[in-house]
JSON list of C-alpha atoms in Angstrom, two decimals:
[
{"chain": "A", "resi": 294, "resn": "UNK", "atom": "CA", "xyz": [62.69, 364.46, -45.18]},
{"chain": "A", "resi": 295, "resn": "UNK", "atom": "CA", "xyz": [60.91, 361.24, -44.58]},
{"chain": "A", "resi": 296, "resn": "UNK", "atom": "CA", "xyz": [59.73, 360.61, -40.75]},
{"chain": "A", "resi": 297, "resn": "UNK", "atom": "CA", "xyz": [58.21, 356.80, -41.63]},
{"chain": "A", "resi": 298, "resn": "UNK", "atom": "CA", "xyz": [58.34, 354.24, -43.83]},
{"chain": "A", "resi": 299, "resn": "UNK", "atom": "CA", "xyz": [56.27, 351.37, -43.94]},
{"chain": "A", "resi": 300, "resn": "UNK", "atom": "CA", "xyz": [57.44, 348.29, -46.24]},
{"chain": "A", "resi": 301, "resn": "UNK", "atom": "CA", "xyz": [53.55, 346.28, -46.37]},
{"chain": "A", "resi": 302, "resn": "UNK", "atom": "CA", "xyz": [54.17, 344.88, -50.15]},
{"chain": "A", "resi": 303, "resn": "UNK", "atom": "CA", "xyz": [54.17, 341.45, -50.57]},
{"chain": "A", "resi": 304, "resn": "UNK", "atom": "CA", "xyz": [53.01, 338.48, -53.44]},
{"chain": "A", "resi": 305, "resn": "UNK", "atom": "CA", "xyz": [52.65, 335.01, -53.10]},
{"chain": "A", "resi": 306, "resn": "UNK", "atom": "CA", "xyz": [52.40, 332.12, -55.21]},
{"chain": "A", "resi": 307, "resn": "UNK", "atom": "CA", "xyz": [48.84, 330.52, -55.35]},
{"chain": "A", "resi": 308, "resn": "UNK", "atom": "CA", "xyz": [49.42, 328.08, -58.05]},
{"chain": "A", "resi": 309, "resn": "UNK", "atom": "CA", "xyz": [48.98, 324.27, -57.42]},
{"chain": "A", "resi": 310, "resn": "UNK", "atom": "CA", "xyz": [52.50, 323.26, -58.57]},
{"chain": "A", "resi": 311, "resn": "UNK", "atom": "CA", "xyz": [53.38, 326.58, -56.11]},
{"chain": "A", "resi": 312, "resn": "UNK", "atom": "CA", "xyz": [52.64, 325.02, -52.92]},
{"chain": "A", "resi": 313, "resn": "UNK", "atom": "CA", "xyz": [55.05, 322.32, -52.76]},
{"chain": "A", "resi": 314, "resn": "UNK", "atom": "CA", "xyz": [58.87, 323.14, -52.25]},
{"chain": "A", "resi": 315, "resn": "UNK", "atom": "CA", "xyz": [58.96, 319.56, -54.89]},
{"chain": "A", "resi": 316, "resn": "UNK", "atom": "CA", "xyz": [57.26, 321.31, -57.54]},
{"chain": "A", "resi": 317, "resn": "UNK", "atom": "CA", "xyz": [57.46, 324.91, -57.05]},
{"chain": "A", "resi": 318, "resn": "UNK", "atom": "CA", "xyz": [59.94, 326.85, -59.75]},
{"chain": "A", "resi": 319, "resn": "UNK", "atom": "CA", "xyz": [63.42, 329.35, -58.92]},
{"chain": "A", "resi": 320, "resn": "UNK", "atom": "CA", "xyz": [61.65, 331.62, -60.97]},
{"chain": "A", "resi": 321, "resn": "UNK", "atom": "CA", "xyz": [58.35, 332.07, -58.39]},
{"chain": "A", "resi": 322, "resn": "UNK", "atom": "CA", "xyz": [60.57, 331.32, -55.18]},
{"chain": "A", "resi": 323, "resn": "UNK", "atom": "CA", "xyz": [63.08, 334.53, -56.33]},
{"chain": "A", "resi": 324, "resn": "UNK", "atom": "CA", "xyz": [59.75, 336.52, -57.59]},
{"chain": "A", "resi": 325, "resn": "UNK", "atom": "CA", "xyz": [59.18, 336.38, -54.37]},
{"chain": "A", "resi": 326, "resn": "UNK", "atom": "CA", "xyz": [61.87, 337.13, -52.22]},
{"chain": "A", "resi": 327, "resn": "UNK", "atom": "CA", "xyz": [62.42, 340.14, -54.37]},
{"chain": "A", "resi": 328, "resn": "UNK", "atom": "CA", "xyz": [59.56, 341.21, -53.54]},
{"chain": "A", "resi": 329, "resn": "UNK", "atom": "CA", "xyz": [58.59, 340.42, -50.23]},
{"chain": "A", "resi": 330, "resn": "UNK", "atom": "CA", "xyz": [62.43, 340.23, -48.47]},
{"chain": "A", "resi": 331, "resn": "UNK", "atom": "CA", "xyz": [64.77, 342.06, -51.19]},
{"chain": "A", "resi": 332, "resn": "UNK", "atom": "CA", "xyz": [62.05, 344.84, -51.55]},
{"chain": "A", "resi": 333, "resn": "UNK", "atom": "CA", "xyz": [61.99, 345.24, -47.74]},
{"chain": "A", "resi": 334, "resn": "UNK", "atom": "CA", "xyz": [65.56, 346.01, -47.18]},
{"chain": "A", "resi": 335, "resn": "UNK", "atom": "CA", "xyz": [65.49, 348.13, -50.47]},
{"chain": "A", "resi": 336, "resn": "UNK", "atom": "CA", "xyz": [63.47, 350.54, -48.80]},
{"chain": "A", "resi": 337, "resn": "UNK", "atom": "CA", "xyz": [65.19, 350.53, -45.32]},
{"chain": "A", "resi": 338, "resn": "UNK", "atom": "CA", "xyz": [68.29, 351.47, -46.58]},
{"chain": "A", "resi": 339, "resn": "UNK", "atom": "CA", "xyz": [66.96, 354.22, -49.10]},
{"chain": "A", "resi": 340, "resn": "UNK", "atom": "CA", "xyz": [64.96, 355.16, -45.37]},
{"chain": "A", "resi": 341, "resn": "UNK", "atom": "CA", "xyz": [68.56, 354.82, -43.92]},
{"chain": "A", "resi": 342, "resn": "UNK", "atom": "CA", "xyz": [70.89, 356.80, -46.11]},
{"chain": "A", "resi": 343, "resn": "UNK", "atom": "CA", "xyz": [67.76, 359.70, -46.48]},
{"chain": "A", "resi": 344, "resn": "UNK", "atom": "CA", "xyz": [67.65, 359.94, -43.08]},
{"chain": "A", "resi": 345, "resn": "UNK", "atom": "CA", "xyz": [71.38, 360.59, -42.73]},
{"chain": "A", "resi": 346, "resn": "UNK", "atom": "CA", "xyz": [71.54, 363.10, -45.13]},
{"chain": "A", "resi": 347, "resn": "UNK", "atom": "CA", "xyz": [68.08, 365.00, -43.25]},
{"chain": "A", "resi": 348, "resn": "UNK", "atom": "CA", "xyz": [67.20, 363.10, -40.03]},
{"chain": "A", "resi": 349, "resn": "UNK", "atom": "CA", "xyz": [64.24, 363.94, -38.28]},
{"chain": "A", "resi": 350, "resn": "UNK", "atom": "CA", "xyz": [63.10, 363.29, -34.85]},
{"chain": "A", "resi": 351, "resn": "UNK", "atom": "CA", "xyz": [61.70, 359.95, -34.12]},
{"chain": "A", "resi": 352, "resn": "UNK", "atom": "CA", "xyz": [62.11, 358.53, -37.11]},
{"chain": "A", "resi": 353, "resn": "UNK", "atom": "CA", "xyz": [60.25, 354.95, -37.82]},
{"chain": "A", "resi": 354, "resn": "UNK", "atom": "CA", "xyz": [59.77, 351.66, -39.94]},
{"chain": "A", "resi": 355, "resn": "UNK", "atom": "CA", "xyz": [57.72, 349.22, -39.89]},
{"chain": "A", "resi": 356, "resn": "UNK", "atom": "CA", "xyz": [57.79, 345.93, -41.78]},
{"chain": "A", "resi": 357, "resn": "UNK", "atom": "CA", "xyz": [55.11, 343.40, -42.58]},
{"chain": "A", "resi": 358, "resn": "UNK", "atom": "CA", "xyz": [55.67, 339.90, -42.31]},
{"chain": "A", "resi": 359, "resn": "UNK", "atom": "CA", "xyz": [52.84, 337.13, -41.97]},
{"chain": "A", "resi": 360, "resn": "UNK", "atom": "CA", "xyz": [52.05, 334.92, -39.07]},
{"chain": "A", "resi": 361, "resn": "UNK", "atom": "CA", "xyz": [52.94, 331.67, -41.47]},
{"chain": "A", "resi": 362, "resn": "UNK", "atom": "CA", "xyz": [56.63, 332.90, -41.27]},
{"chain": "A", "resi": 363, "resn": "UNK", "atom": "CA", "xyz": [56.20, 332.08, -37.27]},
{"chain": "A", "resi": 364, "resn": "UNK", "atom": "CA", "xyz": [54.29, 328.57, -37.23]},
{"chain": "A", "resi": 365, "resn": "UNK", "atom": "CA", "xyz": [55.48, 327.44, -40.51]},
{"chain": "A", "resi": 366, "resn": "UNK", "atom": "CA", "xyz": [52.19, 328.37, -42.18]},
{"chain": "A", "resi": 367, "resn": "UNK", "atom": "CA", "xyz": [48.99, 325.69, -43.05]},
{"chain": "A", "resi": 368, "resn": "UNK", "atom": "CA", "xyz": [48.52, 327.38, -45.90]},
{"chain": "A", "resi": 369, "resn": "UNK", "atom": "CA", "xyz": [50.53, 329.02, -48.50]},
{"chain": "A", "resi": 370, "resn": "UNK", "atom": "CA", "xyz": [53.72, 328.30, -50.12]},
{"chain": "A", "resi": 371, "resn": "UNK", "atom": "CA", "xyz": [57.49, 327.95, -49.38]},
{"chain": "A", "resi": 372, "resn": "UNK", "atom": "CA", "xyz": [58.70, 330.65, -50.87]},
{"chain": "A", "resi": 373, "resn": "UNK", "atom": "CA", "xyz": [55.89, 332.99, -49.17]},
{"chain": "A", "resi": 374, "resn": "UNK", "atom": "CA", "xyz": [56.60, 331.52, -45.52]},
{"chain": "A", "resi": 375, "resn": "UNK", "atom": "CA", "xyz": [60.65, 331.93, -45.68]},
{"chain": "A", "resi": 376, "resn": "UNK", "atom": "CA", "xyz": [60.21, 335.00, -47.59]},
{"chain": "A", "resi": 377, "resn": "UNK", "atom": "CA", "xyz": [58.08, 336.34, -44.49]},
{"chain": "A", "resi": 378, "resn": "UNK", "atom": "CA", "xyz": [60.35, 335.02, -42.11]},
{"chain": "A", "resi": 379, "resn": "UNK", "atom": "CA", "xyz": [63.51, 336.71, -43.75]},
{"chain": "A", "resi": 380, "resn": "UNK", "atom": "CA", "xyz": [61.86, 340.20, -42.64]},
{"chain": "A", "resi": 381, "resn": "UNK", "atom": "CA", "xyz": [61.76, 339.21, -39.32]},
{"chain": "A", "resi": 382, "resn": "UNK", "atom": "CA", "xyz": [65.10, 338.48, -38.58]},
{"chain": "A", "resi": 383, "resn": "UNK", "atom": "CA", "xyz": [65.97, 341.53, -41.10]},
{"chain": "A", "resi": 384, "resn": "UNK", "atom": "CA", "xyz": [63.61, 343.85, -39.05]},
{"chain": "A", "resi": 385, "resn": "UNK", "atom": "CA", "xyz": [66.26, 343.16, -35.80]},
{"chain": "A", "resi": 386, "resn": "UNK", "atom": "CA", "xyz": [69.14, 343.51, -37.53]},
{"chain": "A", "resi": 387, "resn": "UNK", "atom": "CA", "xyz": [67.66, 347.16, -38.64]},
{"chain": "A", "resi": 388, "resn": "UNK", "atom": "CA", "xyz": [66.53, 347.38, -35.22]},
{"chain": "A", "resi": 389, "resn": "UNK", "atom": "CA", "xyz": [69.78, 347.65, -33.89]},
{"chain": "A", "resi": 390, "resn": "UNK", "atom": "CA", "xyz": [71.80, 349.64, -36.66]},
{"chain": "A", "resi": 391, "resn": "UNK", "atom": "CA", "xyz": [69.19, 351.94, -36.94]},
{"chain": "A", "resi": 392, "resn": "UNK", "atom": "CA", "xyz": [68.94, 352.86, -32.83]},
{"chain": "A", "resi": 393, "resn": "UNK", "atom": "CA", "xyz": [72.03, 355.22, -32.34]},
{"chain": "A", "resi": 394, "resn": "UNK", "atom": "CA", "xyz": [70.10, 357.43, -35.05]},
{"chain": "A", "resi": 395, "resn": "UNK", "atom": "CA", "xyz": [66.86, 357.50, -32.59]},
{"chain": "A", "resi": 396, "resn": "UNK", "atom": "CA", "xyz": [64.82, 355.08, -35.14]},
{"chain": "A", "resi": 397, "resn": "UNK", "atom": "CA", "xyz": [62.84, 352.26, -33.88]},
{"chain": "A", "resi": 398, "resn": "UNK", "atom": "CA", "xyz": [62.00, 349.67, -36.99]},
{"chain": "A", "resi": 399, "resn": "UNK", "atom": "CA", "xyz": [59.32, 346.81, -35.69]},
{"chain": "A", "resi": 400, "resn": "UNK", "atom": "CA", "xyz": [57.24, 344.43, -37.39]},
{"chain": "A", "resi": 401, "resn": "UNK", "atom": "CA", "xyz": [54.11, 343.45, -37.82]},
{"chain": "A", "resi": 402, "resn": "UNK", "atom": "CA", "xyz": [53.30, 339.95, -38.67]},
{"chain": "A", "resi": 403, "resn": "UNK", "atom": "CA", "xyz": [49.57, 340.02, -39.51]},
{"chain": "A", "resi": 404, "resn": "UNK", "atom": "CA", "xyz": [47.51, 336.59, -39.62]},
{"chain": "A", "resi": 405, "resn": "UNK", "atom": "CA", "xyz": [44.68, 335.86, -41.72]},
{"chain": "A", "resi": 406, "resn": "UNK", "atom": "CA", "xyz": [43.19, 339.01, -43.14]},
{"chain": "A", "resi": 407, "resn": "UNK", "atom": "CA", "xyz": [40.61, 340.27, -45.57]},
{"chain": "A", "resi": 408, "resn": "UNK", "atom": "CA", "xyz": [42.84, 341.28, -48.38]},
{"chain": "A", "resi": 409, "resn": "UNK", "atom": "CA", "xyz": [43.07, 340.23, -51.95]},
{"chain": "A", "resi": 410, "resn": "UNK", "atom": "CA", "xyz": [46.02, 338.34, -51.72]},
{"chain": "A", "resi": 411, "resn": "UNK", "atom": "CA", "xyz": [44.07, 336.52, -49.36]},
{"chain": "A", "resi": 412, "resn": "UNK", "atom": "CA", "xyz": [40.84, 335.93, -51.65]},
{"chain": "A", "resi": 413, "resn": "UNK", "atom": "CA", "xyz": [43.09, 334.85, -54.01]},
{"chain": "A", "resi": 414, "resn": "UNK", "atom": "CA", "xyz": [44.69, 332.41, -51.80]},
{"chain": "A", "resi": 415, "resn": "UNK", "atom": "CA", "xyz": [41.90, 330.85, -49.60]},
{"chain": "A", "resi": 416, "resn": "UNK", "atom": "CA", "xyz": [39.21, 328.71, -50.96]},
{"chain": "A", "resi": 417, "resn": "UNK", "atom": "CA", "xyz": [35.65, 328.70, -49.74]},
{"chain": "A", "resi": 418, "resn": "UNK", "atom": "CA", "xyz": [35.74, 325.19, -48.98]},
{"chain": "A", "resi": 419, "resn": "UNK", "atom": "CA", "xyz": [39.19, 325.57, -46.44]},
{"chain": "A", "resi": 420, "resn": "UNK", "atom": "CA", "xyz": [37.67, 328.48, -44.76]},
{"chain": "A", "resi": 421, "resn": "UNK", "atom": "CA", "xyz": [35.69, 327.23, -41.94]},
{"chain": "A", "resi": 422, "resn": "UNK", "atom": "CA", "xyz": [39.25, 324.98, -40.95]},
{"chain": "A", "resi": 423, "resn": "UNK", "atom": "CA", "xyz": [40.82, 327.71, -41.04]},
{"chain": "A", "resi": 424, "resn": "UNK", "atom": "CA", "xyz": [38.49, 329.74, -38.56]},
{"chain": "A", "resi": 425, "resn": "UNK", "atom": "CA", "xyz": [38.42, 327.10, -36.44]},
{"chain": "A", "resi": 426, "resn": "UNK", "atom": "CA", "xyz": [42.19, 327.21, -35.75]},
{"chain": "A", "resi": 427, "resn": "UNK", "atom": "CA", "xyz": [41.30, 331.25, -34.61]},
{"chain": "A", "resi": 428, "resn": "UNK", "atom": "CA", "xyz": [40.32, 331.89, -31.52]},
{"chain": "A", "resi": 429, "resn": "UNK", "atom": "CA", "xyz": [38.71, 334.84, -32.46]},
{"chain": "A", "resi": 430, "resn": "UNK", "atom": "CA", "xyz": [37.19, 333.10, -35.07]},
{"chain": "A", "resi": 431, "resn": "UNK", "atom": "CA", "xyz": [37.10, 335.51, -37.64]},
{"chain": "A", "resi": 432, "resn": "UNK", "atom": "CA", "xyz": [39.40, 336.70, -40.12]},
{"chain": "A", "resi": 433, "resn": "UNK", "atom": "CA", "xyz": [41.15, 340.17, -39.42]},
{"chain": "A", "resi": 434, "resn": "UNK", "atom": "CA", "xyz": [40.21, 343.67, -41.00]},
{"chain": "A", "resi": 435, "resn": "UNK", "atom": "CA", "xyz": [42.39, 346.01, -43.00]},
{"chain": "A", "resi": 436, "resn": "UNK", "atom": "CA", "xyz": [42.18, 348.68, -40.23]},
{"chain": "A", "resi": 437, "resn": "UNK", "atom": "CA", "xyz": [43.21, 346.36, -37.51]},
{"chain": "A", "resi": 438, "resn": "UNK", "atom": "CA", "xyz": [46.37, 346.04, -38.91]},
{"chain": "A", "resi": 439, "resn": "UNK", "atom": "CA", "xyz": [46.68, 349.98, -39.58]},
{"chain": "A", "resi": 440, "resn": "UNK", "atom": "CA", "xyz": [45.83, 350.97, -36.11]},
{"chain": "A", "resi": 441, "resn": "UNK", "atom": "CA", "xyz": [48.98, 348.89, -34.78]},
{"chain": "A", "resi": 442, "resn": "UNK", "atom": "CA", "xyz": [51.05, 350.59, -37.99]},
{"chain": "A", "resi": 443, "resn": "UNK", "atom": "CA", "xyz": [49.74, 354.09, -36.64]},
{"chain": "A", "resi": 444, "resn": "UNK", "atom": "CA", "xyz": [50.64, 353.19, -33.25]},
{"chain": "A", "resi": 445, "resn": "UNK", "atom": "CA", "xyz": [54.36, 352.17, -33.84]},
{"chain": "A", "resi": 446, "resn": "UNK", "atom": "CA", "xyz": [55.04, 354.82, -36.12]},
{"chain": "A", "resi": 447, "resn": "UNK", "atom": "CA", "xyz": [53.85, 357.37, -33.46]},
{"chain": "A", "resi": 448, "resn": "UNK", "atom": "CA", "xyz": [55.56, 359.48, -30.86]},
{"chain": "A", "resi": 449, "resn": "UNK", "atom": "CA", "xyz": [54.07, 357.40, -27.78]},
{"chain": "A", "resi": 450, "resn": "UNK", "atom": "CA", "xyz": [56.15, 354.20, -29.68]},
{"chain": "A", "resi": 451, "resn": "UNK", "atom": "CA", "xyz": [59.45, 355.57, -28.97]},
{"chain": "A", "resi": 452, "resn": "UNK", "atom": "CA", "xyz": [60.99, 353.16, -26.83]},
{"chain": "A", "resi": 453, "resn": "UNK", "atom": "CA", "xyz": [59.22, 349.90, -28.75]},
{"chain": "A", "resi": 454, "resn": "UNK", "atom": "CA", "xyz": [61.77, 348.34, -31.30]},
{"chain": "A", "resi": 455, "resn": "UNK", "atom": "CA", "xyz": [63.10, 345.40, -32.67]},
{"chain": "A", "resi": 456, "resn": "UNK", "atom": "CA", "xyz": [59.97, 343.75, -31.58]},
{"chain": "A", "resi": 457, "resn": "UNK", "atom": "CA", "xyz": [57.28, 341.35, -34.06]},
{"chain": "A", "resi": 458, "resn": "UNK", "atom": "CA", "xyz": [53.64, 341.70, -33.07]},
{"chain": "A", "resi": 459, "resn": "UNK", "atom": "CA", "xyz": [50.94, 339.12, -33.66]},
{"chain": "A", "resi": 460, "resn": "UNK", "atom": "CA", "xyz": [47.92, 340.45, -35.15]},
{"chain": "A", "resi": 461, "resn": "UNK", "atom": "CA", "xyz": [45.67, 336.94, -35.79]},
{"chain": "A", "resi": 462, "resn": "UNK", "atom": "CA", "xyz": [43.01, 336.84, -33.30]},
{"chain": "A", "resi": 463, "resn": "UNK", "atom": "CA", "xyz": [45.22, 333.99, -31.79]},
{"chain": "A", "resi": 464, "resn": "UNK", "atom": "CA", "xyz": [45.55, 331.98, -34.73]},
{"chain": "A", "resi": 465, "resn": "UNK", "atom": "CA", "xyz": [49.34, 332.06, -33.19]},
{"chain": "A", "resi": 466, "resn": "UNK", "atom": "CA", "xyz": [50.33, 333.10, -30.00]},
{"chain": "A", "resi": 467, "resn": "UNK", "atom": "CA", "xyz": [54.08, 332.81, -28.64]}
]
């Protein structure tokens, strides 16, 4: 039996011709979304239909989506952002077919952090722009995001779901 799942893949374009919805190609807009939307609800309903056959208590997901799905991103491309913004409104809907069974699903839409998707997408010469648009004015750790993860899929998050939280130092706050 599987207690948690935790959808966190994701891909995005960082070619030049990428970042404009004028130039950027079906092929690396549906890459994408297969990835980063289609792979999320994949998993949830494998999650779903495992957990009716051998439910366990408290069962949880949590999804990852990206603080550019919320503000319409600076950075990044098209594809990426709506991608992103897809699993939020797909995390609700699971939300609320998933609740009669006693699982929360929630998501976590991380801002700027120190991954290699993010190397690959940043520039040296756009970073300090972009820390100046975070409060904090850093970019985020791997482990800040993972504490949140651990919290929500824990016991004490039993009565959180359906909800999006920030993590971003304030680089977007609702």
């Amino acid at each position: 039996p599987v207690a948690v799942l935790v959808t966190c893949a994701g891909v995005m374009a960082t070619s030049a011709a990428a970042a404009s919805i004028a130039t950027m190609t079906a092929d690396v807009w549906e890459r994408t979304f297969a990835v980063n939307a289609l792979g999320t609800f994949l998993c949830v309903r494998e999650f779903l239909r495992r957990y009716a056959e051998q439910a366990v208590p408290a069962g949880r997901i949590v999804t990852m989506s990206s603080a550019a799905a919320q503000i319409g991103g600076y950075r990044g491309d098209a594809a990426y952002i709506a991608s992103k913004a897809a699993v939020i409104g797909f995390t609700k809907i699971a939300a609320r077919q998933a609740a009669a069974a006693g699982i929360t699903v929630n998501c976590v839409a991380a801002g700027p952090v120190a991954t290699p998707m993010f190397d690959r997408a940043m520039d040296e010469a756009s970073l300090p722009g972009l820390l100046d648009r975070i409060p904090a004015g850093r970019i985020g750790q791997p482990a800040e995001i993972a504490a949140l993860v651990a919290h929500l899929a824990g016991q004490d998050a039993g009565f959180i779901t359906g909800a999006t939280f920030d993590v971003n130092g304030g680089y977007s706050m609702r």
